[in-house]
Amino acid sequence: MEALRLILRYAHLIGFALLLGGAIAQFVSGKLRINPAMLWGSIIQVLTGLALAAPLRGGGDDEPSPVKLAVKLVIAILIFIMVFVPRKRAEVNRGHFIGIIAMTLINAAVATFWR
């Protein structure tokens, strides 16, 4: 079971890298549009996040707070919606794009600092 959890965590980090890396690459290029890396990164983040949280419902001291998991899920779903809806547009509003980057970093901060 521990090997599966580690594989899921690794995939979750790959999703984060795709989402944030794709967004930063687009931001630096000056053409603010949703690229495939961002879309797949947001999908991977939601799916692996759900898979990582599901088996943790057994109790114990190492179990994360349900409130933390709910906050992370809401943020991840909002990021997915913000990436999915405008994915076919030629260009995305600058504020919307910065919002995607900020929410991605906030979600990582919640995962890291909330105990």
PDB file of N, CA and C in Angstrom, residues 12-104:
ATOM      1  N   HIS A  12       1.283  13.121  -8.512  1.00  0.00           N
ATOM      2  CA  HIS A  12       0.710  14.393  -8.075  1.00  0.00           C
ATOM      3  C   HIS A  12       1.735  15.525  -8.274  1.00  0.00           C
ATOM      4  N   LEU A  13       2.983  15.258  -7.948  1.00  0.00           N
ATOM      5  CA  LEU A  13       4.038  16.252  -8.147  1.00  0.00           C
ATOM      6  C   LEU A  13       4.292  16.518  -9.628  1.00  0.00           C
ATOM      7  N   ILE A  14       4.174  15.490 -10.452  1.00  0.00           N
ATOM      8  CA  ILE A  14       4.311  15.687 -11.897  1.00  0.00           C
ATOM      9  C   ILE A  14       3.182  16.585 -12.407  1.00  0.00           C
ATOM     10  N   GLY A  15       1.968  16.359 -11.930  1.00  0.00           N
ATOM     11  CA  GLY A  15       0.841  17.215 -12.297  1.00  0.00           C
ATOM     12  C   GLY A  15       1.086  18.656 -11.895  1.00  0.00           C
ATOM     13  N   PHE A  16       1.616  18.869 -10.694  1.00  0.00           N
ATOM     14  CA  PHE A  16       1.942  20.224 -10.234  1.00  0.00           C
ATOM     15  C   PHE A  16       2.983  20.859 -11.153  1.00  0.00           C
ATOM     16  N   ALA A  17       4.020  20.089 -11.497  1.00  0.00           N
ATOM     17  CA  ALA A  17       5.076  20.611 -12.369  1.00  0.00           C
ATOM     18  C   ALA A  17       4.533  20.974 -13.752  1.00  0.00           C
ATOM     19  N   LEU A  18       3.667  20.126 -14.292  1.00  0.00           N
ATOM     20  CA  LEU A  18       3.066  20.424 -15.597  1.00  0.00           C
ATOM     21  C   LEU A  18       2.229  21.702 -15.538  1.00  0.00           C
ATOM     22  N   LEU A  19       1.400  21.802 -14.516  1.00  0.00           N
ATOM     23  CA  LEU A  19       0.508  22.954 -14.384  1.00  0.00           C
ATOM     24  C   LEU A  19       1.294  24.238 -14.189  1.00  0.00           C
ATOM     25  N   LEU A  20       2.163  24.273 -13.210  1.00  0.00           N
ATOM     26  CA  LEU A  20       2.912  25.498 -12.926  1.00  0.00           C
ATOM     27  C   LEU A  20       3.946  25.790 -14.010  1.00  0.00           C
ATOM     28  N   GLY A  21       4.657  24.768 -14.458  1.00  0.00           N
ATOM     29  CA  GLY A  21       5.653  24.972 -15.514  1.00  0.00           C
ATOM     30  C   GLY A  21       5.036  25.455 -16.813  1.00  0.00           C
ATOM     31  N   GLY A  22       3.903  24.851 -17.194  1.00  0.00           N
ATOM     32  CA  GLY A  22       3.209  25.290 -18.404  1.00  0.00           C
ATOM     33  C   GLY A  22       2.720  26.723 -18.293  1.00  0.00           C
ATOM     34  N   ALA A  23       2.221  27.085 -17.123  1.00  0.00           N
ATOM     35  CA  ALA A  23       1.721  28.446 -16.913  1.00  0.00           C
ATOM     36  C   ALA A  23       2.857  29.464 -16.933  1.00  0.00           C
ATOM     37  N   ILE A  24       3.958  29.148 -16.262  1.00  0.00           N
ATOM     38  CA  ILE A  24       5.103  30.069 -16.243  1.00  0.00           C
ATOM     39  C   ILE A  24       5.692  30.215 -17.645  1.00  0.00           C
ATOM     40  N   ALA A  25       5.773  29.126 -18.396  1.00  0.00           N
ATOM     41  CA  ALA A  25       6.304  29.194 -19.763  1.00  0.00           C
ATOM     42  C   ALA A  25       5.439  30.106 -20.627  1.00  0.00           C
ATOM     43  N   GLN A  26       4.129  29.980 -20.514  1.00  0.00           N
ATOM     44  CA  GLN A  26       3.234  30.839 -21.289  1.00  0.00           C
ATOM     45  C   GLN A  26       3.355  32.288 -20.835  1.00  0.00           C
ATOM     46  N   PHE A  27       3.458  32.501 -19.521  1.00  0.00           N
ATOM     47  CA  PHE A  27       3.545  33.853 -18.986  1.00  0.00           C
ATOM     48  C   PHE A  27       4.815  34.548 -19.464  1.00  0.00           C
ATOM     49  N   VAL A  28       5.931  33.826 -19.453  1.00  0.00           N
ATOM     50  CA  VAL A  28       7.211  34.401 -19.891  1.00  0.00           C
ATOM     51  C   VAL A  28       7.197  34.675 -21.395  1.00  0.00           C
ATOM     52  N   SER A  29       6.520  33.821 -22.160  1.00  0.00           N
ATOM     53  CA  SER A  29       6.480  34.010 -23.611  1.00  0.00           C
ATOM     54  C   SER A  29       5.649  35.221 -24.017  1.00  0.00           C
ATOM     55  N   GLY A  30       4.772  35.668 -23.140  1.00  0.00           N
ATOM     56  CA  GLY A  30       3.940  36.830 -23.441  1.00  0.00           C
ATOM     57  C   GLY A  30       2.605  36.476 -24.068  1.00  0.00           C
ATOM     58  N   LYS A  31       2.456  35.262 -24.563  1.00  0.00           N
ATOM     59  CA  LYS A  31       1.176  34.829 -25.153  1.00  0.00           C
ATOM     60  C   LYS A  31       0.429  34.039 -24.088  1.00  0.00           C
ATOM     61  N   LEU A  32      -0.541  34.666 -23.476  1.00  0.00           N
ATOM     62  CA  LEU A  32      -1.260  34.059 -22.370  1.00  0.00           C
ATOM     63  C   LEU A  32      -2.397  33.192 -22.894  1.00  0.00           C
ATOM     64  N   ARG A  33      -2.103  31.921 -23.034  1.00  0.00           N
ATOM     65  CA  ARG A  33      -3.131  30.958 -23.437  1.00  0.00           C
ATOM     66  C   ARG A  33      -2.919  29.663 -22.660  1.00  0.00           C
ATOM     67  N   ILE A  34      -3.966  28.864 -22.606  1.00  0.00           N
ATOM     68  CA  ILE A  34      -3.895  27.594 -21.891  1.00  0.00           C
ATOM     69  C   ILE A  34      -3.243  26.568 -22.809  1.00  0.00           C
ATOM     70  N   ASN A  35      -2.141  25.996 -22.361  1.00  0.00           N
ATOM     71  CA  ASN A  35      -1.466  24.991 -23.175  1.00  0.00           C
ATOM     72  C   ASN A  35      -1.814  23.588 -22.666  1.00  0.00           C
ATOM     73  N   PRO A  36      -1.516  22.554 -23.445  1.00  0.00           N
ATOM     74  CA  PRO A  36      -1.853  21.182 -23.028  1.00  0.00           C
ATOM     75  C   PRO A  36      -1.218  20.766 -21.703  1.00  0.00           C
ATOM     76  N   ALA A  37      -0.015  21.260 -21.416  1.00  0.00           N
ATOM     77  CA  ALA A  37       0.629  20.907 -20.139  1.00  0.00           C
ATOM     78  C   ALA A  37      -0.203  21.399 -18.964  1.00  0.00           C
ATOM     79  N   MET A  38      -0.747  22.595 -19.071  1.00  0.00           N
ATOM     80  CA  MET A  38      -1.588  23.135 -18.002  1.00  0.00           C
ATOM     81  C   MET A  38      -2.862  22.315 -17.837  1.00  0.00           C
ATOM     82  N   LEU A  39      -3.488  21.963 -18.948  1.00  0.00           N
ATOM     83  CA  LEU A  39      -4.726  21.182 -18.887  1.00  0.00           C
ATOM     84  C   LEU A  39      -4.467  19.815 -18.257  1.00  0.00           C
ATOM     85  N   TRP A  40      -3.452  19.107 -18.743  1.00  0.00           N
ATOM     86  CA  TRP A  40      -3.161  17.782 -18.200  1.00  0.00           C
ATOM     87  C   TRP A  40      -2.672  17.864 -16.757  1.00  0.00           C
ATOM     88  N   GLY A  41      -1.921  18.898 -16.441  1.00  0.00           N
ATOM     89  CA  GLY A  41      -1.470  19.076 -15.064  1.00  0.00           C
ATOM     90  C   GLY A  41      -2.630  19.259 -14.106  1.00  0.00           C
ATOM     91  N   SER A  42      -3.634  20.044 -14.508  1.00  0.00           N
ATOM     92  CA  SER A  42      -4.792  20.254 -13.633  1.00  0.00           C
ATOM     93  C   SER A  42      -5.618  18.976 -13.488  1.00  0.00           C
ATOM     94  N   ILE A  43      -5.730  18.210 -14.561  1.00  0.00           N
ATOM     95  CA  ILE A  43      -6.463  16.929 -14.489  1.00  0.00           C
ATOM     96  C   ILE A  43      -5.730  15.959 -13.558  1.00  0.00           C
ATOM     97  N   ILE A  44      -4.421  15.847 -13.734  1.00  0.00           N
ATOM     98  CA  ILE A  44      -3.628  14.938 -12.908  1.00  0.00           C
ATOM     99  C   ILE A  44      -3.704  15.355 -11.441  1.00  0.00           C
ATOM    100  N   GLN A  45      -3.654  16.652 -11.177  1.00  0.00           N
ATOM    101  CA  GLN A  45      -3.723  17.141  -9.798  1.00  0.00           C
ATOM    102  C   GLN A  45      -5.021  16.726  -9.111  1.00  0.00           C
ATOM    103  N   VAL A  46      -6.141  16.894  -9.791  1.00  0.00           N
ATOM    104  CA  VAL A  46      -7.434  16.548  -9.189  1.00  0.00           C
ATOM    105  C   VAL A  46      -7.540  15.038  -8.978  1.00  0.00           C
ATOM    106  N   LEU A  47      -7.206  14.257  -9.993  1.00  0.00           N
ATOM    107  CA  LEU A  47      -7.374  12.804  -9.893  1.00  0.00           C
ATOM    108  C   LEU A  47      -6.432  12.174  -8.858  1.00  0.00           C
ATOM    109  N   THR A  48      -5.165  12.563  -8.889  1.00  0.00           N
ATOM    110  CA  THR A  48      -4.231  11.974  -7.928  1.00  0.00           C
ATOM    111  C   THR A  48      -4.492  12.502  -6.516  1.00  0.00           C
ATOM    112  N   GLY A  49      -4.954  13.736  -6.407  1.00  0.00           N
ATOM    113  CA  GLY A  49      -5.304  14.267  -5.092  1.00  0.00           C
ATOM    114  C   GLY A  49      -6.450  13.496  -4.468  1.00  0.00           C
ATOM    115  N   LEU A  50      -7.455  13.195  -5.270  1.00  0.00           N
ATOM    116  CA  LEU A  50      -8.580  12.383  -4.770  1.00  0.00           C
ATOM    117  C   LEU A  50      -8.105  10.987  -4.376  1.00  0.00           C
ATOM    118  N   ALA A  51      -7.252  10.407  -5.214  1.00  0.00           N
ATOM    119  CA  ALA A  51      -6.753   9.056  -4.922  1.00  0.00           C
ATOM    120  C   ALA A  51      -5.881   9.040  -3.660  1.00  0.00           C
ATOM    121  N   LEU A  52      -5.110  10.090  -3.453  1.00  0.00           N
ATOM    122  CA  LEU A  52      -4.271  10.153  -2.254  1.00  0.00           C
ATOM    123  C   LEU A  52      -5.101  10.340  -0.992  1.00  0.00           C
ATOM    124  N   ALA A  53      -6.188  11.079  -1.081  1.00  0.00           N
ATOM    125  CA  ALA A  53      -7.016  11.358   0.092  1.00  0.00           C
ATOM    126  C   ALA A  53      -7.960  10.209   0.428  1.00  0.00           C
ATOM    127  N   ALA A  54      -8.384   9.445  -0.558  1.00  0.00           N
ATOM    128  CA  ALA A  54      -9.400   8.404  -0.338  1.00  0.00           C
ATOM    129  C   ALA A  54      -9.001   7.355   0.689  1.00  0.00           C
ATOM    130  N   PRO A  55      -7.809   6.768   0.612  1.00  0.00           N
ATOM    131  CA  PRO A  55      -7.503   5.703   1.572  1.00  0.00           C
ATOM    132  C   PRO A  55      -7.162   6.216   2.968  1.00  0.00           C
ATOM    133  N   LEU A  56      -7.093   7.517   3.148  1.00  0.00           N
ATOM    134  CA  LEU A  56      -6.691   8.069   4.434  1.00  0.00           C
ATOM    135  C   LEU A  56      -7.840   8.170   5.429  1.00  0.00           C
ATOM    136  N   ARG A  57      -8.977   7.641   5.122  1.00  0.00           N
ATOM    137  CA  ARG A  57     -10.134   7.780   5.993  1.00  0.00           C
ATOM    138  C   ARG A  57     -10.159   6.749   7.113  1.00  0.00           C
ATOM    139  N   GLY A  58      -9.072   6.066   7.355  1.00  0.00           N
ATOM    140  CA  GLY A  58      -9.039   5.026   8.375  1.00  0.00           C
ATOM    141  C   GLY A  58      -8.748   5.535   9.776  1.00  0.00           C
ATOM    142  N   GLY A  59      -8.393   6.791   9.918  1.00  0.00           N
ATOM    143  CA  GLY A  59      -8.081   7.335  11.233  1.00  0.00           C
ATOM    144  C   GLY A  59      -6.603   7.263  11.529  1.00  0.00           C
ATOM    145  N   GLY A  60      -6.252   7.671  12.710  1.00  0.00           N
ATOM    146  CA  GLY A  60      -4.857   7.651  13.121  1.00  0.00           C
ATOM    147  C   GLY A  60      -4.278   9.042  13.203  1.00  0.00           C
ATOM    148  N   ASP A  61      -3.078   9.132  13.765  1.00  0.00           N
ATOM    149  CA  ASP A  61      -2.436  10.432  13.968  1.00  0.00           C
ATOM    150  C   ASP A  61      -1.893  11.042  12.684  1.00  0.00           C
ATOM    151  N   ASP A  62      -1.548  10.213  11.705  1.00  0.00           N
ATOM    152  CA  ASP A  62      -0.956  10.720  10.468  1.00  0.00           C
ATOM    153  C   ASP A  62      -1.991  11.202   9.463  1.00  0.00           C
ATOM    154  N   GLU A  63      -3.251  11.054   9.777  1.00  0.00           N
ATOM    155  CA  GLU A  63      -4.312  11.433   8.849  1.00  0.00           C
ATOM    156  C   GLU A  63      -4.447  12.953   8.783  1.00  0.00           C
ATOM    157  N   PRO A  64      -4.452  13.513   7.553  1.00  0.00           N
ATOM    158  CA  PRO A  64      -4.620  14.966   7.439  1.00  0.00           C
ATOM    159  C   PRO A  64      -6.039  15.383   7.829  1.00  0.00           C
ATOM    160  N   SER A  65      -6.154  16.634   8.176  1.00  0.00           N
ATOM    161  CA  SER A  65      -7.438  17.193   8.570  1.00  0.00           C
ATOM    162  C   SER A  65      -8.421  17.124   7.400  1.00  0.00           C
ATOM    163  N   PRO A  66      -9.670  16.728   7.659  1.00  0.00           N
ATOM    164  CA  PRO A  66     -10.677  16.741   6.588  1.00  0.00           C
ATOM    165  C   PRO A  66     -10.902  18.143   6.038  1.00  0.00           C
ATOM    166  N   VAL A  67     -10.740  19.141   6.874  1.00  0.00           N
ATOM    167  CA  VAL A  67     -10.899  20.528   6.419  1.00  0.00           C
ATOM    168  C   VAL A  67      -9.799  20.879   5.426  1.00  0.00           C
ATOM    169  N   LYS A  68      -8.573  20.461   5.724  1.00  0.00           N
ATOM    170  CA  LYS A  68      -7.445  20.698   4.813  1.00  0.00           C
ATOM    171  C   LYS A  68      -7.706  20.024   3.469  1.00  0.00           C
ATOM    172  N   LEU A  69      -8.152  18.772   3.510  1.00  0.00           N
ATOM    173  CA  LEU A  69      -8.435  18.053   2.266  1.00  0.00           C
ATOM    174  C   LEU A  69      -9.554  18.732   1.477  1.00  0.00           C
ATOM    175  N   ALA A  70     -10.574  19.224   2.175  1.00  0.00           N
ATOM    176  CA  ALA A  70     -11.680  19.910   1.497  1.00  0.00           C
ATOM    177  C   ALA A  70     -11.205  21.215   0.855  1.00  0.00           C
ATOM    178  N   VAL A  71     -10.375  21.969   1.573  1.00  0.00           N
ATOM    179  CA  VAL A  71      -9.841  23.226   1.028  1.00  0.00           C
ATOM    180  C   VAL A  71      -9.006  22.938  -0.216  1.00  0.00           C
ATOM    181  N   LYS A  72      -8.138  21.934  -0.132  1.00  0.00           N
ATOM    182  CA  LYS A  72      -7.307  21.582  -1.287  1.00  0.00           C
ATOM    183  C   LYS A  72      -8.150  21.122  -2.472  1.00  0.00           C
ATOM    184  N   LEU A  73      -9.204  20.353  -2.200  1.00  0.00           N
ATOM    185  CA  LEU A  73     -10.076  19.888  -3.276  1.00  0.00           C
ATOM    186  C   LEU A  73     -10.787  21.052  -3.952  1.00  0.00           C
ATOM    187  N   VAL A  74     -11.320  21.962  -3.162  1.00  0.00           N
ATOM    188  CA  VAL A  74     -12.022  23.126  -3.734  1.00  0.00           C
ATOM    189  C   VAL A  74     -11.069  23.950  -4.598  1.00  0.00           C
ATOM    190  N   ILE A  75      -9.870  24.203  -4.099  1.00  0.00           N
ATOM    191  CA  ILE A  75      -8.894  24.979  -4.874  1.00  0.00           C
ATOM    192  C   ILE A  75      -8.525  24.244  -6.155  1.00  0.00           C
ATOM    193  N   ALA A  76      -8.288  22.931  -6.068  1.00  0.00           N
ATOM    194  CA  ALA A  76      -7.919  22.147  -7.255  1.00  0.00           C
ATOM    195  C   ALA A  76      -9.041  22.148  -8.295  1.00  0.00           C
ATOM    196  N   ILE A  77     -10.277  22.047  -7.854  1.00  0.00           N
ATOM    197  CA  ILE A  77     -11.406  22.071  -8.794  1.00  0.00           C
ATOM    198  C   ILE A  77     -11.539  23.447  -9.427  1.00  0.00           C
ATOM    199  N   LEU A  78     -11.350  24.502  -8.644  1.00  0.00           N
ATOM    200  CA  LEU A  78     -11.400  25.859  -9.208  1.00  0.00           C
ATOM    201  C   LEU A  78     -10.296  26.064 -10.245  1.00  0.00           C
ATOM    202  N   ILE A  79      -9.104  25.567  -9.958  1.00  0.00           N
ATOM    203  CA  ILE A  79      -8.008  25.661 -10.931  1.00  0.00           C
ATOM    204  C   ILE A  79      -8.381  24.906 -12.202  1.00  0.00           C
ATOM    205  N   PHE A  80      -8.907  23.696 -12.045  1.00  0.00           N
ATOM    206  CA  PHE A  80      -9.299  22.910 -13.218  1.00  0.00           C
ATOM    207  C   PHE A  80     -10.333  23.671 -14.057  1.00  0.00           C
ATOM    208  N   ILE A  81     -11.329  24.258 -13.428  1.00  0.00           N
ATOM    209  CA  ILE A  81     -12.352  25.019 -14.154  1.00  0.00           C
ATOM    210  C   ILE A  81     -11.714  26.218 -14.854  1.00  0.00           C
ATOM    211  N   MET A  82     -10.810  26.912 -14.143  1.00  0.00           N
ATOM    212  CA  MET A  82     -10.155  28.083 -14.735  1.00  0.00           C
ATOM    213  C   MET A  82      -9.265  27.708 -15.918  1.00  0.00           C
ATOM    214  N   VAL A  83      -8.791  26.471 -15.961  1.00  0.00           N
ATOM    215  CA  VAL A  83      -7.964  26.004 -17.079  1.00  0.00           C
ATOM    216  C   VAL A  83      -8.844  25.418 -18.179  1.00  0.00           C
ATOM    217  N   PHE A  84      -9.864  24.668 -17.810  1.00  0.00           N
ATOM    218  CA  PHE A  84     -10.681  23.937 -18.784  1.00  0.00           C
ATOM    219  C   PHE A  84     -11.566  24.856 -19.630  1.00  0.00           C
ATOM    220  N   VAL A  85     -12.219  25.808 -19.005  1.00  0.00           N
ATOM    221  CA  VAL A  85     -13.191  26.650 -19.724  1.00  0.00           C
ATOM    222  C   VAL A  85     -12.531  27.464 -20.846  1.00  0.00           C
ATOM    223  N   PRO A  86     -11.425  28.183 -20.589  1.00  0.00           N
ATOM    224  CA  PRO A  86     -10.853  29.000 -21.673  1.00  0.00           C
ATOM    225  C   PRO A  86      -9.784  28.292 -22.502  1.00  0.00           C
ATOM    226  N   ARG A  87      -9.726  26.971 -22.465  1.00  0.00           N
ATOM    227  CA  ARG A  87      -8.611  26.259 -23.094  1.00  0.00           C
ATOM    228  C   ARG A  87      -8.543  26.446 -24.606  1.00  0.00           C
ATOM    229  N   LYS A  88      -9.651  26.765 -25.269  1.00  0.00           N
ATOM    230  CA  LYS A  88      -9.645  26.897 -26.724  1.00  0.00           C
ATOM    231  C   LYS A  88      -9.538  28.344 -27.191  1.00  0.00           C
ATOM    232  N   ARG A  89      -9.494  29.269 -26.259  1.00  0.00           N
ATOM    233  CA  ARG A  89      -9.355  30.679 -26.632  1.00  0.00           C
ATOM    234  C   ARG A  89      -7.932  30.956 -27.123  1.00  0.00           C
ATOM    235  N   ALA A  90      -7.834  31.913 -28.038  1.00  0.00           N
ATOM    236  CA  ALA A  90      -6.517  32.287 -28.564  1.00  0.00           C
ATOM    237  C   ALA A  90      -5.680  32.978 -27.504  1.00  0.00           C
ATOM    238  N   GLU A  91      -6.336  33.699 -26.602  1.00  0.00           N
ATOM    239  CA  GLU A  91      -5.613  34.386 -25.537  1.00  0.00           C
ATOM    240  C   GLU A  91      -6.513  34.515 -24.318  1.00  0.00           C
ATOM    241  N   VAL A  92      -5.912  34.424 -23.135  1.00  0.00           N
ATOM    242  CA  VAL A  92      -6.636  34.491 -21.875  1.00  0.00           C
ATOM    243  C   VAL A  92      -6.300  35.819 -21.201  1.00  0.00           C
ATOM    244  N   ASN A  93      -7.270  36.373 -20.487  1.00  0.00           N
ATOM    245  CA  ASN A  93      -7.082  37.613 -19.745  1.00  0.00           C
ATOM    246  C   ASN A  93      -5.899  37.472 -18.783  1.00  0.00           C
ATOM    247  N   ARG A  94      -5.106  38.522 -18.670  1.00  0.00           N
ATOM    248  CA  ARG A  94      -3.908  38.493 -17.824  1.00  0.00           C
ATOM    249  C   ARG A  94      -4.254  38.197 -16.359  1.00  0.00           C
ATOM    250  N   GLY A  95      -5.292  38.817 -15.831  1.00  0.00           N
ATOM    251  CA  GLY A  95      -5.700  38.584 -14.449  1.00  0.00           C
ATOM    252  C   GLY A  95      -6.128  37.146 -14.217  1.00  0.00           C
ATOM    253  N   HIS A  96      -6.839  36.581 -15.176  1.00  0.00           N
ATOM    254  CA  HIS A  96      -7.273  35.186 -15.092  1.00  0.00           C
ATOM    255  C   HIS A  96      -6.046  34.265 -15.048  1.00  0.00           C
ATOM    256  N   PHE A  97      -5.083  34.559 -15.886  1.00  0.00           N
ATOM    257  CA  PHE A  97      -3.883  33.734 -15.961  1.00  0.00           C
ATOM    258  C   PHE A  97      -3.065  33.829 -14.674  1.00  0.00           C
ATOM    259  N   ILE A  98      -2.912  35.030 -14.146  1.00  0.00           N
ATOM    260  CA  ILE A  98      -2.195  35.219 -12.885  1.00  0.00           C
ATOM    261  C   ILE A  98      -2.959  34.516 -11.757  1.00  0.00           C
ATOM    262  N   GLY A  99      -4.289  34.509 -11.830  1.00  0.00           N
ATOM    263  CA  GLY A  99      -5.101  33.796 -10.849  1.00  0.00           C
ATOM    264  C   GLY A  99      -4.814  32.305 -10.850  1.00  0.00           C
ATOM    265  N   ILE A 100      -4.643  31.714 -12.032  1.00  0.00           N
ATOM    266  CA  ILE A 100      -4.309  30.291 -12.124  1.00  0.00           C
ATOM    267  C   ILE A 100      -2.971  30.016 -11.441  1.00  0.00           C
ATOM    268  N   ILE A 101      -1.976  30.847 -11.730  1.00  0.00           N
ATOM    269  CA  ILE A 101      -0.653  30.667 -11.128  1.00  0.00           C
ATOM    270  C   ILE A 101      -0.725  30.849  -9.612  1.00  0.00           C
ATOM    271  N   ALA A 102      -1.412  31.892  -9.161  1.00  0.00           N
ATOM    272  CA  ALA A 102      -1.509  32.165  -7.722  1.00  0.00           C
ATOM    273  C   ALA A 102      -2.235  31.038  -6.992  1.00  0.00           C
ATOM    274  N   MET A 103      -3.333  30.550  -7.560  1.00  0.00           N
ATOM    275  CA  MET A 103      -4.082  29.480  -6.898  1.00  0.00           C
ATOM    276  C   MET A 103      -3.279  28.177  -6.868  1.00  0.00           C
ATOM    277  N   THR A 104      -2.486  27.936  -7.895  1.00  0.00           N
ATOM    278  CA  THR A 104      -1.624  26.754  -7.905  1.00  0.00           C
ATOM    279  C   THR A 104      -0.595  26.842  -6.777  1.00  0.00           C
TER     280      THR A 104
END
